[in-house]
Amino acid sequence: MTSSPAANRWLRPAAIASVLGNIAIVLTGGVVRLTGSGLGCPTWPRCTDESFVPHGALGIHGAIEFGNRMVTFLLAAIAVATFLVALRSGRSSLVKLSVVLGLGVPAQAVIGGITVLTDLNPWIVAFHLLVSLAMIAVAVTLLRRVDEGDGPAVPTVPPAITHLARLTFVVGWAVLYLGTVVTGSGPHAGDLSSPRNGLDPRSVSQLHTDAVFLLLGLTVALVFALRAVSAPQRAQRAAVLLLAVELAQGLVGFVQYFTDLPIVLVAFHLLGAALTSAGLAWVLVNLRERRAVAEPAAEPALRA
């Protein structure tokens, strides 16, 4: 398909909207859980057995849960628009990423429905959040690919630093996963009657904290390593940004733990998890570059 100049102008706004939309669904889902509105709509896909929308008897909890479901439709609209723009751009790499983002919306809707039908099973709730965090990483990758060509990826740093960055990425995701385990063992289950995972909150919190310190150490090492080899500025900025997010996230985590998990701080910590996922992906995609695919050479004209 021939590239459309109009579509190319909308690629970056669409990618940014995808990042923000996927962060927004994480935050609205957090509001549902933190306000005890997880079963505000007690069934799925309808809100009640008789209606798709909440009625007065469900109160504020029904409105909050239904509002979160409506954000899913907004995210779906963004995903469709992103796909259409990517398709019109004629770039198959962007189309593939937009398809992944698009498929993530119904997948998350189904997982969200399962969480309701299982009375907010903590392991499924955790999986629901992790998939959203993964979608943020995909959206960030799309945002970076908009400014790249479609040629093969060429590393801009030595292999050792690439390996360090990948290790940081893996440990970062271990931290995110352990964070969901901590959440599943503590309060803010989403509903007073919802089960917990049965693990000791203090023990899993300590394990989570240990992983956070490891992540911080790796990220500091990555920042200095990138500076030592005079890596491209965009790579250095990405690593510094990730470190800043981790430090802020760690501070919020410690304060919320020692203040008995106030709802506002837990919400900020959830935002930090979303930004951590974005930051981890942003570092990786800024350690290489892709040039434009070379046009095939024109055939020489035949002499008469």
Coordinates of C-alpha atoms in Angstrom, one line a residue:
M1 CA 0.0 0.0 0.0
T2 CA 1.3 3.5 -0.9
S3 CA 2.1 5.6 2.1
S4 CA -0.3 8.4 2.9
P5 CA 1.2 11.8 4.0
A6 CA -1.9 12.5 6.1
A7 CA -1.6 9.1 7.8
N8 CA 2.1 9.8 8.5
R9 CA 1.2 13.0 10.3
W10 CA -1.1 11.1 12.6
L11 CA 1.2 8.3 13.5
R12 CA 2.9 9.9 16.4
P13 CA -0.4 11.3 18.0
A14 CA -2.0 7.9 17.6
A15 CA 1.0 6.2 19.3
I16 CA 1.0 8.7 22.1
A17 CA -2.8 8.2 22.5
S18 CA -2.2 4.4 22.7
V19 CA 0.4 4.9 25.5
L20 CA -1.8 7.2 27.5
G21 CA -5.0 5.1 26.9
N22 CA -3.3 2.0 28.2
I23 CA -2.0 3.9 31.3
A24 CA -5.5 5.2 31.8
I25 CA -7.1 1.8 31.9
V26 CA -4.5 0.8 34.6
L27 CA -5.5 3.8 36.7
T28 CA -9.2 3.4 36.3
G29 CA -8.9 -0.3 37.2
G30 CA -6.9 0.7 40.3
V31 CA -9.7 3.1 41.3
V32 CA -12.2 0.3 41.0
R33 CA -10.1 -1.9 43.3
L34 CA -9.2 0.8 45.8
T35 CA -12.8 2.0 46.3
G36 CA -14.0 -1.6 46.8
S37 CA -16.0 -1.4 43.5
G38 CA -14.7 -4.6 41.9
L39 CA -18.1 -6.2 42.1
G40 CA -20.1 -3.0 41.6
C41 CA -21.3 -4.7 38.4
P42 CA -21.8 -8.2 39.8
T43 CA -21.7 -10.0 36.5
W44 CA -20.2 -9.8 33.0
P45 CA -20.6 -9.0 30.2
R46 CA -23.8 -7.4 31.5
C47 CA -23.6 -5.2 34.6
T48 CA -26.5 -7.1 36.1
D49 CA -28.5 -10.1 34.9
E50 CA -31.1 -7.8 33.4
S51 CA -29.1 -4.8 32.2
F52 CA -25.8 -3.7 30.6
V53 CA -25.8 -0.5 32.7
P54 CA -25.9 -0.1 36.5
H55 CA -29.1 0.9 38.3
G56 CA -29.6 3.0 41.4
A57 CA -29.5 0.0 43.8
L58 CA -25.8 -0.6 42.9
G59 CA -24.9 2.9 44.1
I60 CA -21.5 4.5 43.6
H61 CA -19.7 1.2 43.3
G62 CA -21.7 0.2 40.3
A63 CA -21.0 3.6 38.7
I64 CA -17.3 3.3 39.2
E65 CA -17.1 -0.2 37.9
F66 CA -19.2 0.6 34.9
G67 CA -17.1 3.7 34.2
N68 CA -14.0 1.5 34.1
R69 CA -15.8 -0.7 31.5
M70 CA -16.6 2.4 29.4
V71 CA -12.9 3.3 29.4
T72 CA -12.4 0.0 27.6
F73 CA -14.5 1.3 24.7
L74 CA -12.4 4.4 24.6
L75 CA -9.3 2.3 24.4
A76 CA -10.9 0.2 21.7
A77 CA -11.5 3.4 19.7
I78 CA -7.9 4.4 20.1
A79 CA -6.7 1.0 19.0
V80 CA -8.9 1.0 15.9
A81 CA -7.8 4.5 14.9
T82 CA -4.2 3.6 15.5
F83 CA -4.6 0.5 13.3
L84 CA -6.2 2.5 10.5
V85 CA -3.5 5.2 10.6
A86 CA -0.8 2.5 10.6
L87 CA -2.4 0.7 7.7
R88 CA -2.6 3.9 5.7
S89 CA 1.0 4.6 6.4
G90 CA 2.0 1.5 4.4
R91 CA 4.4 0.4 7.1
S92 CA 3.8 -3.3 8.0
S93 CA 5.9 -3.0 11.2
L94 CA 3.5 -0.5 12.6
V95 CA 0.5 -2.4 11.4
K96 CA 1.7 -5.5 13.3
L97 CA 2.2 -3.6 16.6
S98 CA -1.2 -1.9 16.2
V99 CA -2.8 -5.3 15.7
V100 CA -1.3 -6.5 19.0
L101 CA -2.6 -3.4 20.8
G102 CA -6.0 -3.9 19.2
L103 CA -6.2 -7.6 20.2
G104 CA -5.2 -6.7 23.7
V105 CA -8.5 -4.8 24.2
P106 CA -10.9 -7.7 23.8
A107 CA -8.4 -10.0 25.6
Q108 CA -8.4 -7.6 28.6
A109 CA -12.2 -7.4 28.5
V110 CA -12.5 -11.1 28.7
I111 CA -9.9 -11.3 31.5
G112 CA -11.7 -8.6 33.3
G113 CA -14.9 -10.5 33.0
I114 CA -13.3 -13.6 34.4
T115 CA -12.1 -11.6 37.4
V116 CA -15.7 -10.6 38.1
L117 CA -17.1 -14.1 37.6
T118 CA -14.5 -15.5 40.0
D119 CA -15.3 -12.9 42.7
L120 CA -12.0 -11.1 42.1
N121 CA -9.6 -14.0 42.4
P122 CA -6.3 -12.3 43.3
W123 CA -4.2 -14.3 40.9
I124 CA -6.5 -13.4 38.0
V125 CA -6.6 -9.8 39.1
A126 CA -2.8 -9.8 39.1
F127 CA -2.8 -11.3 35.6
H128 CA -5.2 -8.6 34.4
L129 CA -2.9 -5.9 35.6
L130 CA 0.2 -7.5 34.1
V131 CA -1.4 -7.8 30.7
S132 CA -2.2 -4.1 30.8
L133 CA 1.4 -3.3 31.8
A134 CA 2.6 -5.4 28.8
M135 CA 0.3 -3.4 26.5
I136 CA 1.9 -0.2 27.7
A137 CA 5.3 -1.7 26.7
V138 CA 3.9 -2.5 23.3
A139 CA 2.5 1.0 22.9
V140 CA 5.9 2.5 23.8
T141 CA 7.6 0.3 21.2
L142 CA 5.1 1.5 18.6
L143 CA 5.9 5.1 19.6
R144 CA 9.6 4.5 19.1
R145 CA 9.1 2.7 15.8
V146 CA 7.2 5.7 14.4
D147 CA 10.5 7.7 14.3
E148 CA 12.5 4.8 12.9
G149 CA 12.9 3.2 9.5
D150 CA 11.9 -0.3 8.7
G151 CA 15.4 -1.7 8.1
P152 CA 17.1 -4.2 10.4
A153 CA 17.9 -3.1 14.0
V154 CA 21.4 -2.0 14.5
P155 CA 22.8 -1.8 18.1
T156 CA 24.2 1.6 19.1
V157 CA 26.0 0.2 22.2
P158 CA 28.4 -2.6 22.8
P159 CA 26.8 -6.1 23.4
A160 CA 27.7 -6.1 27.1
I161 CA 25.5 -3.1 27.7
T162 CA 22.7 -4.6 25.6
H163 CA 22.9 -7.6 27.9
L164 CA 22.8 -5.4 31.0
A165 CA 19.8 -3.6 29.7
R166 CA 18.0 -6.8 29.0
L167 CA 18.8 -8.1 32.4
T168 CA 17.4 -4.9 33.9
F169 CA 14.3 -5.4 31.8
V170 CA 13.8 -8.9 33.1
V171 CA 14.4 -7.9 36.8
G172 CA 12.1 -5.0 36.3
W173 CA 9.3 -7.3 35.2
A174 CA 10.0 -9.6 38.2
V175 CA 9.5 -6.5 40.4
L176 CA 6.2 -5.7 38.7
Y177 CA 5.1 -9.3 39.1
L178 CA 6.0 -9.4 42.8
G179 CA 4.2 -6.2 43.3
T180 CA 1.0 -7.9 42.2
V181 CA 1.7 -10.7 44.6
V182 CA 2.1 -8.2 47.4
T183 CA -1.2 -6.6 46.4
G184 CA -3.0 -10.0 46.4
S185 CA -1.9 -10.7 50.0
G186 CA -3.0 -7.4 51.5
P187 CA -6.0 -5.2 51.7
H188 CA -7.7 -3.3 48.9
A189 CA -9.0 -6.5 47.4
G190 CA -11.7 -4.7 45.3
D191 CA -14.6 -6.0 47.5
L192 CA -14.9 -6.9 51.2
S193 CA -15.9 -10.5 50.3
S194 CA -13.1 -11.1 47.8
P195 CA -10.4 -13.7 48.7
R196 CA -6.7 -13.0 49.3
N197 CA -3.9 -15.2 48.0
G198 CA -3.1 -16.5 51.5
L199 CA 0.6 -15.4 51.5
D200 CA 2.2 -13.5 54.3
P201 CA 2.2 -9.8 53.4
R202 CA 5.3 -9.0 55.3
S203 CA 7.3 -11.9 53.7
V204 CA 6.3 -11.1 50.1
S205 CA 6.8 -7.4 50.7
Q206 CA 10.4 -8.1 51.8
L207 CA 10.9 -10.2 48.7
H208 CA 9.5 -7.4 46.6
T209 CA 11.8 -4.9 48.3
D210 CA 14.9 -7.0 47.7
A211 CA 14.0 -7.2 44.0
V212 CA 13.5 -3.4 43.9
F213 CA 17.0 -2.9 45.3
L214 CA 18.5 -5.2 42.7
L215 CA 16.6 -3.3 40.0
L216 CA 17.9 0.0 41.2
G217 CA 21.5 -1.3 41.3
L218 CA 21.2 -2.6 37.7
T219 CA 19.7 0.6 36.5
V220 CA 22.4 2.7 38.1
A221 CA 25.0 0.5 36.5
L222 CA 23.3 0.9 33.2
V223 CA 23.3 4.7 33.5
F224 CA 27.0 4.8 34.2
A225 CA 27.8 2.2 31.5
L226 CA 26.0 4.2 28.8
R227 CA 27.8 7.3 29.9
A228 CA 31.2 5.5 29.9
V229 CA 30.8 4.4 26.2
S230 CA 29.3 7.7 25.1
A231 CA 26.1 6.1 24.0
P232 CA 23.6 8.2 22.0
Q233 CA 22.0 10.9 24.1
R234 CA 18.5 9.4 23.7
A235 CA 19.7 6.1 25.2
Q236 CA 21.3 7.9 28.2
R237 CA 18.2 10.0 28.7
A238 CA 16.0 6.9 28.6
A239 CA 18.1 5.2 31.3
V240 CA 18.1 8.3 33.5
L241 CA 14.4 8.6 33.1
L242 CA 13.9 5.0 34.2
L243 CA 16.1 5.5 37.2
A244 CA 14.0 8.6 38.2
V245 CA 10.8 6.7 37.9
E246 CA 12.2 3.8 40.0
L247 CA 13.4 6.1 42.8
A248 CA 10.0 7.9 42.9
Q249 CA 8.2 4.5 42.8
G250 CA 10.4 3.2 45.6
L251 CA 9.8 6.3 47.8
V252 CA 6.0 5.9 47.3
G253 CA 6.2 2.2 48.1
F254 CA 8.1 2.7 51.3
V255 CA 5.8 5.5 52.5
Q256 CA 2.7 3.6 51.7
Y257 CA 4.0 0.5 53.5
F258 CA 4.7 2.4 56.7
T259 CA 1.5 4.4 56.6
D260 CA -0.8 1.4 56.3
L261 CA -1.5 1.7 52.6
P262 CA -3.5 4.8 52.2
I263 CA -5.6 4.8 49.0
V264 CA -4.1 7.9 47.4
L265 CA -0.5 6.6 47.8
V266 CA -1.5 3.1 46.5
A267 CA -3.0 4.8 43.4
F268 CA 0.3 6.7 42.8
H269 CA 2.2 3.5 43.3
L270 CA 0.0 1.9 40.6
L271 CA 0.8 4.9 38.3
G272 CA 4.4 4.2 39.0
A273 CA 4.1 0.6 38.0
A274 CA 2.7 1.7 34.6
L275 CA 5.5 4.3 34.2
T276 CA 8.0 1.6 35.1
S277 CA 6.8 -0.7 32.4
A278 CA 7.0 2.2 29.9
G279 CA 10.5 3.1 31.1
L280 CA 11.8 -0.4 30.9
A281 CA 10.6 -0.7 27.3
W282 CA 11.8 2.8 26.4
V283 CA 15.3 1.9 27.4
L284 CA 15.5 -1.2 25.2
V285 CA 14.1 0.4 22.1
N286 CA 16.5 3.3 22.4
L287 CA 19.6 1.1 22.4
R288 CA 19.4 0.5 18.6
E289 CA 18.3 2.3 15.5
R290 CA 16.6 1.2 12.3
R291 CA 17.4 3.0 9.0
A292 CA 14.9 3.3 6.2
V293 CA 14.8 0.4 3.9
A294 CA 16.9 1.1 0.8
E295 CA 15.0 1.5 -2.4
P296 CA 15.9 -1.1 -5.1
A297 CA 18.3 0.3 -7.7
A298 CA 16.7 1.2 -11.0
E299 CA 17.4 -1.0 -13.9
P300 CA 19.7 0.6 -16.5
A301 CA 18.0 1.7 -19.6
L302 CA 18.6 -0.6 -22.6
R303 CA 20.3 0.9 -25.6
A304 CA 18.6 0.6 -28.9

